[in-house]
Amino acid sequence: MAVSQGNARDRVGLGWRGELAAGILSNLARIDVLEVIADDYYHASRAGIAALRRLARQVSVSLHGVGMGLASTIPADPRRLHAMARLMKEVPAESWSEHLSFVRAGGVEIGHLAAPPRTPHSAAGAIANIALATRIVGSAPLMENIATLVAPPASTLDEAEWLAQIIHGSQVPLLLDLHNLYANAVNGGEAPDELLLRLPLDRVGAVHLSGGHWIAAPGGGERLLDDHLHDVPPAVFDLLTVLARHTPQPLTVIVERDGNYPSFDHVLGQLELARAAMRAGRSA
């Protein structure tokens, strides 16, 4: 079953960051949607919520969570889920999303989106947590694949198999981060386009694009670190073209940038490259 986001066309947008606010507000006509980090607003003042509500009246807004840790055999924290539910009602946002990662265990917060062992057990834990999140928030999240420098130890499934078990088992859309996919593929010695085509592409509802840089690997060689501090590389735009060629459903593409900010004209150029990549895929 193909995923529908309720819109009949592809859209390209940007992650909302305070450092980009002036450029965003001056160029809303060139931005189809904004993705806001939900955790930044869980405890926001009334004025902060009112500002976010005003923004949502000017442009489509989605909420992106980073701290739930839903890909875990540990039940998700209901307080975080209720915070997302409140924020969804207050804004309101068109959708919300989270990561297929774990972030805590034994009462310890690790401060990082970590990849759990890819096993049927961890997939079942993720499916249970997604069901809990859907009940509390009142709508199903889009779930994002994450980047990892090494394959999670003790895994019995590869990334495509594990993602498919969770996405099909929970019946939620996939938020496909193409740079995360690209990094995992090259770090694991796999062809990125082959990994892409093994994913449940009919369930893709949204896409993330970002950049990274190469770091030294133990024992020699290099690995690609996803850091959101660099431009989207050409190889990732190529993957977006392949994705557009193989997915009939409309896609919402978000360009992420978390630092080392270029001029806003350059940021807008990244959005235009994303649009061009999708047009190339749709016309093939």
Tab-separated table of C-alpha atoms in Angstrom:
chain	number	residue	atom	x	y	z
A	1	MET	CA	0.000	0.000	0.000
A	2	ALA	CA	1.492	3.348	-0.999
A	3	VAL	CA	1.827	6.083	1.581
A	4	SER	CA	-0.174	9.246	1.054
A	5	GLN	CA	0.744	12.494	2.759
A	6	GLY	CA	-2.466	14.174	1.721
A	7	ASN	CA	-0.838	16.278	-0.982
A	8	ALA	CA	-0.814	15.620	-4.715
A	9	ARG	CA	2.674	16.879	-5.454
A	10	ASP	CA	6.250	16.564	-4.350
A	11	ARG	CA	7.382	19.171	-1.848
A	12	VAL	CA	10.794	20.433	-0.784
A	13	GLY	CA	11.435	22.158	2.508
A	14	LEU	CA	13.934	22.885	5.220
A	15	GLY	CA	14.638	22.137	8.837
A	16	TRP	CA	13.735	25.158	10.990
A	17	ARG	CA	16.791	26.498	12.834
A	18	GLY	CA	17.067	29.814	14.665
A	19	GLU	CA	20.188	30.732	12.713
A	20	LEU	CA	18.217	30.381	9.464
A	21	ALA	CA	15.051	32.097	10.673
A	22	ALA	CA	15.586	35.447	8.949
A	23	GLY	CA	16.305	33.798	5.613
A	24	ILE	CA	13.380	31.404	5.972
A	25	LEU	CA	10.854	34.101	6.827
A	26	SER	CA	12.046	36.217	3.912
A	27	ASN	CA	11.746	33.339	1.444
A	28	LEU	CA	8.645	31.382	2.459
A	29	ALA	CA	7.397	31.399	-1.136
A	30	ARG	CA	10.347	29.146	-2.048
A	31	ILE	CA	9.893	26.727	0.883
A	32	ASP	CA	7.032	24.218	0.781
A	33	VAL	CA	7.305	22.887	4.326
A	34	LEU	CA	9.322	23.406	7.504
A	35	GLU	CA	10.378	20.664	9.908
A	36	VAL	CA	10.671	21.792	13.537
A	37	ILE	CA	12.586	19.925	16.262
A	38	ALA	CA	9.765	19.045	18.638
A	39	ASP	CA	11.955	18.584	21.721
A	40	ASP	CA	12.886	22.288	21.573
A	41	TYR	CA	9.237	23.158	22.260
A	42	TYR	CA	8.140	20.555	24.822
A	43	HIS	CA	8.698	23.084	27.607
A	44	ALA	CA	8.423	26.284	25.585
A	45	SER	CA	6.800	29.419	26.962
A	46	ARG	CA	3.385	30.562	25.801
A	47	ALA	CA	5.132	33.123	23.623
A	48	GLY	CA	7.284	30.420	22.029
A	49	ILE	CA	4.263	28.254	21.259
A	50	ALA	CA	2.384	31.260	19.889
A	51	ALA	CA	5.301	32.041	17.575
A	52	LEU	CA	5.355	28.456	16.326
A	53	ARG	CA	1.586	28.580	15.777
A	54	ARG	CA	1.979	31.767	13.716
A	55	LEU	CA	4.657	30.067	11.633
A	56	ALA	CA	2.355	27.092	10.991
A	57	ARG	CA	-0.282	29.493	9.650
A	58	GLN	CA	2.183	30.710	7.018
A	59	VAL	CA	3.717	27.409	5.897
A	60	SER	CA	3.142	23.698	6.433
A	61	VAL	CA	4.949	22.504	9.575
A	62	SER	CA	5.929	19.017	10.685
A	63	LEU	CA	7.354	18.093	14.095
A	64	HIS	CA	10.497	15.983	14.390
A	65	GLY	CA	11.322	14.241	17.667
A	66	VAL	CA	14.853	13.289	18.662
A	67	GLY	CA	14.643	11.912	22.190
A	68	MET	CA	12.001	9.182	22.400
A	69	GLY	CA	14.223	6.222	21.602
A	70	LEU	CA	11.401	4.159	20.115
A	71	ALA	CA	13.659	1.424	18.667
A	72	SER	CA	14.187	-0.240	22.006
A	73	THR	CA	12.937	-3.193	24.006
A	74	ILE	CA	12.472	-0.672	26.847
A	75	PRO	CA	8.992	0.917	26.777
A	76	ALA	CA	8.961	4.522	25.577
A	77	ASP	CA	8.661	7.270	28.183
A	78	PRO	CA	4.955	8.294	28.290
A	79	ARG	CA	5.922	11.820	29.403
A	80	ARG	CA	7.707	12.467	26.126
A	81	LEU	CA	4.808	11.004	24.161
A	82	HIS	CA	2.286	13.195	25.987
A	83	ALA	CA	4.528	16.221	25.340
A	84	MET	CA	4.406	15.449	21.613
A	85	ALA	CA	0.631	14.987	21.794
A	86	ARG	CA	0.214	18.414	23.422
A	87	LEU	CA	2.484	20.073	20.891
A	88	MET	CA	0.635	18.484	17.961
A	89	LYS	CA	-2.595	19.977	19.270
A	90	GLU	CA	-1.129	23.380	20.105
A	91	VAL	CA	0.602	24.085	16.816
A	92	PRO	CA	-1.079	22.215	14.972
A	93	ALA	CA	1.361	20.331	12.747
A	94	GLU	CA	0.572	18.232	9.686
A	95	SER	CA	2.645	15.251	10.883
A	96	TRP	CA	5.263	14.109	13.371
A	97	SER	CA	8.281	11.830	13.192
A	98	GLU	CA	10.930	10.104	15.280
A	99	HIS	CA	14.052	7.988	14.838
A	100	LEU	CA	14.528	4.241	14.838
A	101	SER	CA	17.131	4.474	17.576
A	102	PHE	CA	17.591	3.994	21.289
A	103	VAL	CA	18.835	6.785	23.536
A	104	ARG	CA	18.635	5.404	27.087
A	105	ALA	CA	18.926	2.211	29.098
A	106	GLY	CA	19.020	1.459	32.800
A	107	GLY	CA	18.096	5.040	33.590
A	108	VAL	CA	21.142	6.385	31.717
A	109	GLU	CA	20.730	8.931	28.896
A	110	ILE	CA	23.496	8.439	26.349
A	111	GLY	CA	22.858	11.706	24.472
A	112	HIS	CA	23.130	10.019	21.107
A	113	LEU	CA	20.891	8.344	18.543
A	114	ALA	CA	22.281	4.818	18.801
A	115	ALA	CA	21.495	1.871	16.558
A	116	PRO	CA	20.228	-1.171	18.479
A	117	PRO	CA	21.176	-4.700	17.461
A	118	ARG	CA	19.155	-5.455	14.354
A	119	THR	CA	17.231	-8.489	15.556
A	120	PRO	CA	13.598	-9.660	15.527
A	121	HIS	CA	13.543	-8.877	19.265
A	122	SER	CA	14.517	-5.222	18.815
A	123	ALA	CA	12.125	-4.937	15.856
A	124	ALA	CA	9.292	-6.216	18.046
A	125	GLY	CA	10.229	-3.674	20.733
A	126	ALA	CA	10.135	-0.874	18.184
A	127	ILE	CA	6.733	-2.010	16.872
A	128	ALA	CA	5.331	-2.039	20.422
A	129	ASN	CA	6.714	1.431	21.156
A	130	ILE	CA	5.381	2.841	17.882
A	131	ALA	CA	1.933	1.449	18.735
A	132	LEU	CA	2.113	3.094	22.175
A	133	ALA	CA	3.237	6.380	20.625
A	134	THR	CA	0.419	6.279	18.081
A	135	ARG	CA	-2.191	5.735	20.817
A	136	ILE	CA	-0.918	8.574	23.000
A	137	VAL	CA	-0.158	11.159	20.316
A	138	GLY	CA	-3.282	10.314	18.342
A	139	SER	CA	-1.563	9.816	14.991
A	140	ALA	CA	1.141	7.530	13.653
A	141	PRO	CA	4.706	8.838	13.370
A	142	LEU	CA	6.934	8.681	10.344
A	143	MET	CA	9.947	6.641	11.449
A	144	GLU	CA	13.469	7.557	10.336
A	145	ASN	CA	16.424	5.290	9.634
A	146	ILE	CA	19.578	6.432	11.406
A	147	ALA	CA	23.287	6.539	10.545
A	148	THR	CA	25.871	4.364	12.248
A	149	LEU	CA	29.627	4.141	11.733
A	150	VAL	CA	29.644	0.382	12.346
A	151	ALA	CA	27.041	-2.350	12.004
A	152	PRO	CA	25.356	-2.826	15.403
A	153	PRO	CA	26.947	-5.774	17.238
A	154	ALA	CA	24.859	-8.925	17.739
A	155	SER	CA	22.672	-8.157	14.717
A	156	THR	CA	21.002	-11.089	12.960
A	157	LEU	CA	19.234	-8.972	10.309
A	158	ASP	CA	20.711	-6.523	7.843
A	159	GLU	CA	19.471	-2.941	7.767
A	160	ALA	CA	16.934	-3.402	4.955
A	161	GLU	CA	15.424	-6.515	6.561
A	162	TRP	CA	15.198	-4.854	9.980
A	163	LEU	CA	13.624	-1.665	8.634
A	164	ALA	CA	11.104	-3.638	6.599
A	165	GLN	CA	10.051	-5.699	9.629
A	166	ILE	CA	9.378	-2.539	11.629
A	167	ILE	CA	7.711	-0.471	8.918
A	168	HIS	CA	5.437	-3.298	7.777
A	169	GLY	CA	4.815	-4.555	11.319
A	170	SER	CA	3.814	-1.137	12.638
A	171	GLN	CA	2.130	0.046	9.427
A	172	VAL	CA	3.718	3.501	9.652
A	173	PRO	CA	5.401	5.587	6.942
A	174	LEU	CA	9.161	5.587	6.533
A	175	LEU	CA	11.042	8.861	6.843
A	176	LEU	CA	13.947	7.900	4.621
A	177	ASP	CA	17.158	9.762	5.394
A	178	LEU	CA	19.156	9.309	2.212
A	179	HIS	CA	22.445	10.533	3.653
A	180	ASN	CA	22.088	8.095	6.559
A	181	LEU	CA	21.432	5.325	4.048
A	182	TYR	CA	24.391	6.418	1.922
A	183	ALA	CA	26.734	6.583	4.923
A	184	ASN	CA	25.670	3.169	6.223
A	185	ALA	CA	26.112	1.628	2.784
A	186	VAL	CA	29.592	2.989	2.086
A	187	ASN	CA	30.716	2.299	5.665
A	188	GLY	CA	29.487	-1.277	5.310
A	189	GLY	CA	30.890	-1.908	1.837
A	190	GLU	CA	27.471	-2.020	0.146
A	191	ALA	CA	26.287	-0.232	-2.997
A	192	PRO	CA	23.966	2.598	-1.828
A	193	ASP	CA	21.538	2.236	-4.734
A	194	GLU	CA	21.219	-1.503	-4.092
A	195	LEU	CA	20.449	-0.894	-0.414
A	196	LEU	CA	17.892	1.742	-1.398
A	197	LEU	CA	16.027	-0.610	-3.708
A	198	ARG	CA	15.784	-3.257	-0.962
A	199	LEU	CA	13.829	-0.926	1.316
A	200	PRO	CA	9.991	-0.769	1.484
A	201	LEU	CA	9.838	2.170	-0.911
A	202	ASP	CA	6.054	2.013	-1.132
A	203	ARG	CA	6.002	3.107	2.522
A	204	VAL	CA	8.244	6.181	2.098
A	205	GLY	CA	6.335	9.309	3.089
A	206	ALA	CA	9.153	11.806	3.564
A	207	VAL	CA	12.867	12.173	2.888
A	208	HIS	CA	15.793	13.815	4.682
A	209	LEU	CA	18.867	15.135	2.890
A	210	SER	CA	22.042	16.272	4.623
A	211	GLY	CA	25.800	16.039	4.429
A	212	GLY	CA	28.772	14.739	6.357
A	213	HIS	CA	32.519	14.264	6.242
A	214	TRP	CA	35.045	11.469	6.176
A	215	ILE	CA	36.869	10.480	9.367
A	216	ALA	CA	39.736	8.069	10.008
A	217	ALA	CA	38.650	4.545	10.853
A	218	PRO	CA	40.409	2.343	13.420
A	219	GLY	CA	42.881	0.136	11.630
A	220	GLY	CA	43.088	2.412	8.602
A	221	GLY	CA	40.757	3.654	5.943
A	222	GLU	CA	37.903	6.091	6.353
A	223	ARG	CA	34.272	6.130	7.358
A	224	LEU	CA	31.584	8.663	6.518
A	225	LEU	CA	30.173	10.581	9.490
A	226	ASP	CA	26.712	12.112	9.111
A	227	ASP	CA	27.099	15.554	10.723
A	228	HIS	CA	24.549	17.929	9.095
A	229	LEU	CA	27.360	20.489	8.767
A	230	HIS	CA	28.036	20.111	5.054
A	231	ASP	CA	26.220	20.320	1.744
A	232	VAL	CA	24.238	17.383	0.441
A	233	PRO	CA	26.738	15.435	-1.703
A	234	PRO	CA	25.973	14.731	-5.373
A	235	ALA	CA	25.723	10.989	-4.676
A	236	VAL	CA	22.809	11.619	-2.298
A	237	PHE	CA	20.990	13.771	-4.863
A	238	ASP	CA	21.503	10.846	-7.272
A	239	LEU	CA	19.807	8.554	-4.747
A	240	LEU	CA	16.895	10.996	-4.571
A	241	THR	CA	16.522	10.681	-8.337
A	242	VAL	CA	16.477	6.886	-8.047
A	243	LEU	CA	13.918	7.111	-5.238
A	244	ALA	CA	11.650	9.416	-7.257
A	245	ARG	CA	11.866	7.011	-10.197
A	246	HIS	CA	10.687	4.080	-8.057
A	247	THR	CA	8.014	5.753	-5.883
A	248	PRO	CA	4.722	6.895	-7.437
A	249	GLN	CA	3.515	8.561	-4.223
A	250	PRO	CA	4.274	12.251	-3.594
A	251	LEU	CA	7.311	12.882	-1.411
A	252	THR	CA	8.120	15.600	1.089
A	253	VAL	CA	11.875	16.266	1.076
A	254	ILE	CA	13.573	18.147	3.925
A	255	VAL	CA	17.109	19.529	3.685
A	256	GLU	CA	18.777	19.491	7.119
A	257	ARG	CA	21.548	21.820	8.237
A	258	ASP	CA	22.654	22.112	11.872
A	259	GLY	CA	25.728	24.325	11.703
A	260	ASN	CA	28.540	25.739	9.552
A	261	TYR	CA	25.778	27.720	7.853
A	262	PRO	CA	26.424	29.110	4.363
A	263	SER	CA	24.587	32.082	2.868
A	264	PHE	CA	20.850	31.613	2.645
A	265	ASP	CA	21.047	31.841	-1.129
A	266	HIS	CA	23.272	28.772	-0.959
A	267	VAL	CA	20.703	27.014	1.250
A	268	LEU	CA	17.994	27.808	-1.287
A	269	GLY	CA	20.283	26.402	-3.958
A	270	GLN	CA	20.331	23.081	-2.091
A	271	LEU	CA	16.512	23.039	-2.187
A	272	GLU	CA	16.569	23.687	-5.930
A	273	LEU	CA	19.028	20.829	-6.446
A	274	ALA	CA	16.606	18.566	-4.574
A	275	ARG	CA	13.731	19.673	-6.810
A	276	ALA	CA	15.846	19.049	-9.899
A	277	ALA	CA	16.813	15.580	-8.682
A	278	MET	CA	13.179	14.653	-8.143
A	279	ARG	CA	12.126	16.023	-11.513
A	280	ALA	CA	14.816	13.889	-13.147
A	281	GLY	CA	13.471	10.795	-11.418
A	282	ARG	CA	9.836	11.541	-12.173
A	283	SER	CA	10.528	12.105	-15.864
A	284	ALA	CA	12.647	8.958	-16.353
